[in-house]
Amino acid sequence: MAKCDVCGKDENMPYNCRHCGGTYCADHRLPENHDCSGLQNWNDPQGVFDSGFDDNVNSGGSTSRASSLMNKLPIDTGPGGPLAYFRGNATYTFLALMWVTYALQAAALIVGGISLHQSLFVLSSQHPEYVWTWVTSVFAHSPFLLPGGSFFHIVGNSIVLFFFGPLVERYVGSRNFSILFIVSGVLAGLSQVGISVVQGNPTAVLGASGAALAIMGVLTILNPGLKVYLYFILPVPIWLLTAGYAVISITFLSGAIGGGGGIAHGAHLVGLVIGLAYGQYVKQNRNVSAPNQLQFGGGGPGGPGGPGGPGGPGRGRF
């Protein structure tokens, strides 16, 4: 359940304004009813919004937290601006940040070598005090410039985020989706580092697969029968992919199968558990429904994960 940015009313089916990115109830969903910053970006706001159909147009009102934050940016994020597509769209904002971070990783390797790259982007058991890496590691991925690096690491997670992310964001709102993505990604990485310390195997982690599994977990709870096209061909319910990935992660963590193929299975499992828990919370507090079929998605070759899993190069160890 989300709160309206104007009146604070709890709303089961909130509206996300595509112009300012705020979350509103039915009474304040129209741009003119929440003092939308997008009104200032039209050439003829009187002709468009003051049409005479509604005599109760509020020209003043309270400015939403989302719109006021966006208005402070020194760039044009309004309708027609170069970044209008990312306004109120957390999924594709995070997707863009992943690829920008990937480019910065390459630059760091070229300029400062492995040492600079690790200190900026890699969450490691040797330096957990580098608190910035708790977040940057979520957006960073295995760079192909390093031995063992894989371009498919970021591609697999990008596919998951591209297809599954908008569905979850639509149901929980952009703000809650952003919190879910960051918190699940950070906790997944820290958990993997903690597991490695307990096992006596120092490790370093990077990648968004913990957050990707959290997204998948939310959808599994909201609609376990959601059809995902495995390898873009075979329709399977999302619960089957989720269960399969959980079994694989638990199997590797238990030691039943030696090694993990350089995959942070602990991070994957923690992200999935967070997603399942949050999905259950959403289901209990909101009346939501999900589509019964996802035509083009499924997380690359079958969903987020690592080699040997349901598909895609998952959150990896560096």
Coordinates of C-alpha atoms in Angstrom, one line a residue:
M1 CA 0.0 0.0 0.0
A2 CA 1.4 3.4 -1.0
K3 CA 0.7 6.8 0.4
C4 CA -0.4 9.8 -1.7
D5 CA 2.4 12.4 -1.8
V6 CA -0.2 15.2 -1.4
C7 CA -2.7 14.1 1.2
G8 CA -0.9 11.1 2.7
K9 CA -3.9 8.8 2.0
D10 CA -3.2 5.1 1.9
E11 CA -4.0 3.9 -1.6
N12 CA -4.4 0.3 -2.8
M13 CA -4.1 1.3 -6.4
P14 CA -1.8 4.3 -6.5
Y15 CA -1.1 6.4 -9.6
N16 CA 2.4 7.2 -10.7
C17 CA 2.6 10.5 -12.6
R18 CA 4.7 10.1 -15.7
H19 CA 5.6 13.8 -15.7
C20 CA 6.9 14.3 -12.1
G21 CA 7.3 10.7 -10.8
G22 CA 5.2 11.2 -7.7
T23 CA 2.7 8.7 -6.2
Y24 CA -0.9 9.9 -5.8
C25 CA -4.4 8.8 -4.9
A26 CA -7.3 9.0 -7.3
D27 CA -8.2 12.5 -6.2
H28 CA -4.7 13.9 -6.9
R29 CA -3.6 11.8 -9.9
L30 CA -4.2 14.6 -12.5
P31 CA -1.2 16.9 -13.0
E32 CA -3.2 20.0 -12.1
N33 CA -4.4 18.4 -8.8
H34 CA -0.9 17.8 -7.4
D35 CA 0.9 20.9 -8.7
C36 CA 2.8 18.8 -11.2
S37 CA 6.1 20.3 -12.2
G38 CA 5.3 19.1 -15.7
L39 CA 2.8 21.9 -16.0
Q40 CA 5.7 24.3 -16.3
N41 CA 7.1 22.5 -19.3
W42 CA 4.2 22.8 -21.7
N43 CA 4.2 25.7 -24.2
D44 CA 0.5 26.3 -23.6
P45 CA -0.4 25.2 -20.1
Q46 CA -3.6 27.2 -20.1
G47 CA -4.8 25.7 -23.3
V48 CA -4.0 22.1 -22.2
F49 CA -4.9 22.0 -18.5
D50 CA -7.3 24.9 -17.9
S51 CA -9.9 23.7 -20.5
G52 CA -13.0 24.5 -18.4
F53 CA -14.0 20.8 -17.9
D54 CA -12.9 21.0 -14.2
D55 CA -13.7 24.1 -12.3
N56 CA -11.9 22.8 -9.3
V57 CA -8.4 22.9 -10.7
N58 CA -5.9 23.6 -8.0
S59 CA -3.3 26.0 -9.2
G60 CA -1.5 26.0 -5.9
G61 CA -1.4 23.0 -3.7
S62 CA 1.4 21.1 -2.2
T63 CA 4.5 20.1 -4.1
S64 CA 5.2 16.4 -4.0
R65 CA 8.4 15.1 -2.6
A66 CA 9.3 13.4 -5.9
S67 CA 8.6 16.4 -8.1
S68 CA 10.5 18.8 -5.7
L69 CA 13.5 16.5 -5.8
M70 CA 13.5 16.3 -9.5
N71 CA 13.1 20.0 -9.9
K72 CA 16.4 20.6 -8.0
L73 CA 18.3 18.7 -10.6
P74 CA 20.4 21.0 -12.9
I75 CA 19.1 19.2 -16.0
D76 CA 15.7 19.1 -17.8
T77 CA 13.8 16.0 -16.7
G78 CA 10.4 17.3 -17.7
P79 CA 8.3 16.3 -20.6
G80 CA 10.2 16.7 -23.8
G81 CA 13.5 17.0 -22.0
P82 CA 16.5 14.7 -22.7
L83 CA 15.9 12.7 -19.6
A84 CA 12.1 12.7 -19.6
Y85 CA 12.0 8.9 -20.1
F86 CA 13.6 8.3 -16.7
R87 CA 11.3 10.6 -14.7
G88 CA 9.2 8.4 -12.5
N89 CA 10.8 5.3 -14.0
A90 CA 13.1 3.7 -11.5
T91 CA 13.5 0.4 -13.4
Y92 CA 15.2 1.9 -16.5
T93 CA 17.0 4.5 -14.4
F94 CA 18.7 1.6 -12.5
L95 CA 19.3 -0.2 -15.8
A96 CA 21.0 2.9 -17.2
L97 CA 23.1 3.2 -14.1
M98 CA 24.3 -0.4 -14.4
W99 CA 25.7 0.3 -17.9
V100 CA 27.2 3.6 -16.9
T101 CA 28.9 1.9 -14.0
Y102 CA 30.2 -0.8 -16.3
A103 CA 31.8 1.9 -18.5
L104 CA 33.3 3.5 -15.4
Q105 CA 34.7 0.1 -14.3
A106 CA 36.5 -0.2 -17.7
A107 CA 37.8 3.4 -17.2
A108 CA 39.0 2.6 -13.7
L109 CA 40.9 -0.5 -14.9
I110 CA 42.6 1.4 -17.7
V111 CA 43.5 4.4 -15.6
G112 CA 44.3 2.8 -12.2
G113 CA 44.4 -0.9 -12.7
I114 CA 42.8 -3.6 -10.6
S115 CA 43.5 -1.9 -7.3
L116 CA 41.5 1.2 -8.2
H117 CA 38.7 -0.9 -9.6
Q118 CA 38.4 -3.0 -6.5
S119 CA 38.5 0.0 -4.1
L120 CA 35.7 1.7 -6.0
F121 CA 33.3 -1.1 -7.2
V122 CA 34.0 -4.4 -5.4
L123 CA 32.6 -5.4 -2.0
S124 CA 35.2 -7.6 -0.4
S125 CA 35.7 -9.4 2.8
Q126 CA 39.1 -7.8 3.1
H127 CA 37.7 -4.3 3.1
P128 CA 34.1 -4.3 4.3
E129 CA 34.7 -0.8 5.7
Y130 CA 34.6 0.6 2.2
V131 CA 31.0 1.4 2.7
W132 CA 30.5 3.0 -0.8
T133 CA 31.1 -0.4 -2.3
W134 CA 28.0 -1.7 -0.6
V135 CA 26.1 0.2 -3.2
T136 CA 28.4 0.5 -6.1
S137 CA 28.9 -3.3 -6.2
V138 CA 25.2 -3.7 -6.8
F139 CA 25.5 -1.8 -10.1
A140 CA 28.9 -3.1 -11.0
H141 CA 29.4 -6.4 -12.9
S142 CA 32.3 -8.7 -13.9
P143 CA 34.3 -6.7 -16.4
F144 CA 35.3 -8.5 -19.6
L145 CA 38.7 -6.7 -19.4
L146 CA 39.8 -9.0 -16.5
P147 CA 40.6 -12.7 -16.7
G148 CA 37.4 -14.6 -15.9
G149 CA 35.2 -11.6 -16.5
S150 CA 32.1 -12.0 -18.6
F151 CA 30.1 -9.5 -20.6
F152 CA 27.1 -11.9 -20.2
H153 CA 27.0 -11.1 -16.4
I154 CA 25.6 -7.7 -17.0
V155 CA 23.5 -8.8 -20.0
G156 CA 21.7 -11.5 -18.0
N157 CA 20.8 -9.1 -15.1
S158 CA 19.8 -6.4 -17.6
I159 CA 17.3 -8.7 -19.2
V160 CA 15.8 -9.6 -15.9
L161 CA 15.5 -6.0 -14.8
F162 CA 14.1 -4.9 -18.2
F163 CA 11.3 -7.5 -18.3
F164 CA 10.4 -8.1 -14.7
G165 CA 11.3 -4.7 -13.1
P166 CA 8.5 -2.6 -14.7
L167 CA 5.9 -5.2 -13.4
V168 CA 7.0 -4.9 -9.8
E169 CA 7.4 -1.1 -10.0
R170 CA 3.9 -0.8 -11.4
Y171 CA 2.4 -2.6 -8.3
V172 CA 4.5 -1.1 -5.5
G173 CA 5.4 2.4 -6.8
S174 CA 8.7 3.8 -7.9
R175 CA 9.8 4.8 -4.4
N176 CA 9.2 1.4 -2.9
F177 CA 10.7 -0.3 -5.9
S178 CA 13.9 1.7 -5.5
I179 CA 14.1 0.8 -1.8
L180 CA 13.6 -2.9 -2.7
F181 CA 16.3 -2.8 -5.3
I182 CA 19.0 -1.1 -3.3
V183 CA 18.3 -2.8 0.1
S184 CA 18.1 -6.3 -1.4
G185 CA 21.2 -5.7 -3.5
V186 CA 23.2 -4.4 -0.5
L187 CA 22.0 -7.1 1.9
A188 CA 22.7 -9.8 -0.6
G189 CA 26.3 -8.7 -1.1
L190 CA 27.0 -8.3 2.6
S191 CA 25.5 -11.7 3.3
Q192 CA 27.7 -13.3 0.8
V193 CA 30.8 -11.6 2.3
G194 CA 29.6 -12.8 5.8
I195 CA 29.2 -16.3 4.6
S196 CA 32.7 -16.3 3.1
V197 CA 34.2 -15.1 6.3
V198 CA 32.4 -17.8 8.3
Q199 CA 33.7 -20.4 5.8
G200 CA 37.2 -19.0 5.9
N201 CA 37.2 -18.2 2.2
P202 CA 37.9 -14.5 1.6
T203 CA 35.8 -13.3 -1.3
A204 CA 34.8 -10.3 -3.3
V205 CA 31.3 -9.7 -4.8
L206 CA 29.7 -7.6 -7.4
G207 CA 26.5 -7.6 -9.5
A208 CA 22.8 -6.9 -9.3
S209 CA 21.6 -10.5 -9.2
G210 CA 20.6 -10.3 -5.5
A211 CA 18.3 -7.4 -6.5
A212 CA 17.1 -9.3 -9.6
L213 CA 16.2 -12.3 -7.5
A214 CA 14.3 -10.1 -5.1
I215 CA 12.2 -8.7 -8.0
M216 CA 11.6 -12.3 -9.2
G217 CA 10.6 -13.3 -5.7
V218 CA 8.0 -10.5 -5.5
L219 CA 6.4 -11.6 -8.7
T220 CA 6.4 -15.2 -7.6
I221 CA 4.3 -14.3 -4.6
L222 CA 2.0 -11.9 -6.4
N223 CA 1.3 -14.4 -9.2
P224 CA 3.0 -17.7 -9.0
G225 CA 1.4 -18.8 -12.3
L226 CA 2.9 -16.0 -14.3
K227 CA 4.1 -17.5 -17.5
V228 CA 7.7 -16.8 -18.5
Y229 CA 9.1 -17.9 -21.8
L230 CA 12.2 -19.9 -21.0
Y231 CA 14.9 -19.3 -23.7
F232 CA 12.1 -17.2 -25.2
I233 CA 10.4 -20.4 -26.4
L234 CA 9.2 -22.7 -23.6
P235 CA 6.4 -21.3 -21.4
V236 CA 6.9 -22.1 -17.7
P237 CA 5.4 -20.7 -14.5
I238 CA 7.6 -18.3 -12.6
W239 CA 7.3 -20.3 -9.4
L240 CA 9.1 -23.2 -11.1
L241 CA 12.0 -20.9 -12.0
T242 CA 12.1 -19.5 -8.5
A243 CA 12.0 -23.0 -6.9
G244 CA 14.6 -24.3 -9.2
Y245 CA 17.0 -21.5 -8.5
A246 CA 16.4 -21.8 -4.7
V247 CA 17.2 -25.5 -4.9
I248 CA 20.4 -24.9 -6.8
S249 CA 21.6 -22.2 -4.5
I250 CA 20.9 -24.2 -1.4
T251 CA 22.7 -27.2 -2.9
F252 CA 25.8 -25.3 -3.6
L253 CA 25.8 -23.6 -0.2
S254 CA 25.3 -26.9 1.6
G255 CA 28.4 -28.3 0.0
A256 CA 26.5 -31.2 -1.7
I257 CA 28.2 -30.1 -4.9
G258 CA 31.8 -28.9 -4.7
G259 CA 32.5 -25.3 -5.7
G260 CA 30.2 -22.7 -7.0
G261 CA 31.5 -21.8 -10.4
G262 CA 32.5 -18.4 -9.1
I263 CA 28.8 -17.6 -8.4
A264 CA 27.7 -16.0 -5.2
H265 CA 24.9 -18.4 -4.4
G266 CA 24.5 -17.0 -0.9
A267 CA 23.8 -13.5 -2.3
H268 CA 21.2 -15.0 -4.7
L269 CA 19.4 -16.8 -2.0
V270 CA 19.3 -13.8 0.3
G271 CA 17.9 -11.6 -2.4
L272 CA 15.3 -14.2 -3.3
V273 CA 14.2 -14.5 0.4
I274 CA 13.9 -10.7 0.7
G275 CA 11.8 -10.6 -2.5
L276 CA 9.5 -13.4 -1.3
A277 CA 9.0 -11.7 2.1
Y278 CA 8.3 -8.3 0.6
G279 CA 5.9 -9.9 -2.0
Q280 CA 4.0 -11.5 0.9
Y281 CA 3.8 -8.2 2.7
V282 CA 2.5 -6.5 -0.5
K283 CA 0.0 -9.2 -1.1
Q284 CA -1.4 -9.0 2.5
N285 CA -1.7 -5.2 2.5
R286 CA -2.8 -4.5 -1.1
N287 CA -5.2 -5.9 -3.5
V288 CA -2.9 -6.4 -6.5
S289 CA -3.0 -8.6 -9.6
A290 CA -0.3 -9.5 -12.1
P291 CA -0.6 -10.5 -15.8
N292 CA -0.8 -14.2 -16.5
Q293 CA 1.8 -14.2 -19.2
L294 CA 5.1 -12.5 -19.9
Q295 CA 5.6 -12.7 -23.6
F296 CA 9.2 -11.7 -24.1
G297 CA 11.0 -12.1 -20.8
G298 CA 12.5 -14.6 -18.5
G299 CA 15.9 -13.3 -17.6
G300 CA 18.0 -14.2 -20.6
P301 CA 18.3 -17.9 -20.8
G302 CA 15.6 -18.5 -18.3
G303 CA 15.9 -16.0 -15.6
P304 CA 18.5 -14.5 -13.3
G305 CA 21.1 -16.9 -12.1
G306 CA 24.4 -18.5 -12.8
P307 CA 25.8 -21.1 -15.1
G308 CA 24.0 -24.3 -14.4
G309 CA 21.0 -22.4 -12.9
P310 CA 17.8 -21.4 -14.5
G311 CA 19.9 -19.2 -16.7
G312 CA 21.8 -16.0 -17.1
P313 CA 25.2 -15.1 -15.4
G314 CA 24.2 -14.3 -11.9
R315 CA 25.8 -12.1 -9.2
G316 CA 29.4 -13.1 -9.5
R317 CA 32.4 -13.2 -7.3
F318 CA 35.4 -11.2 -8.4

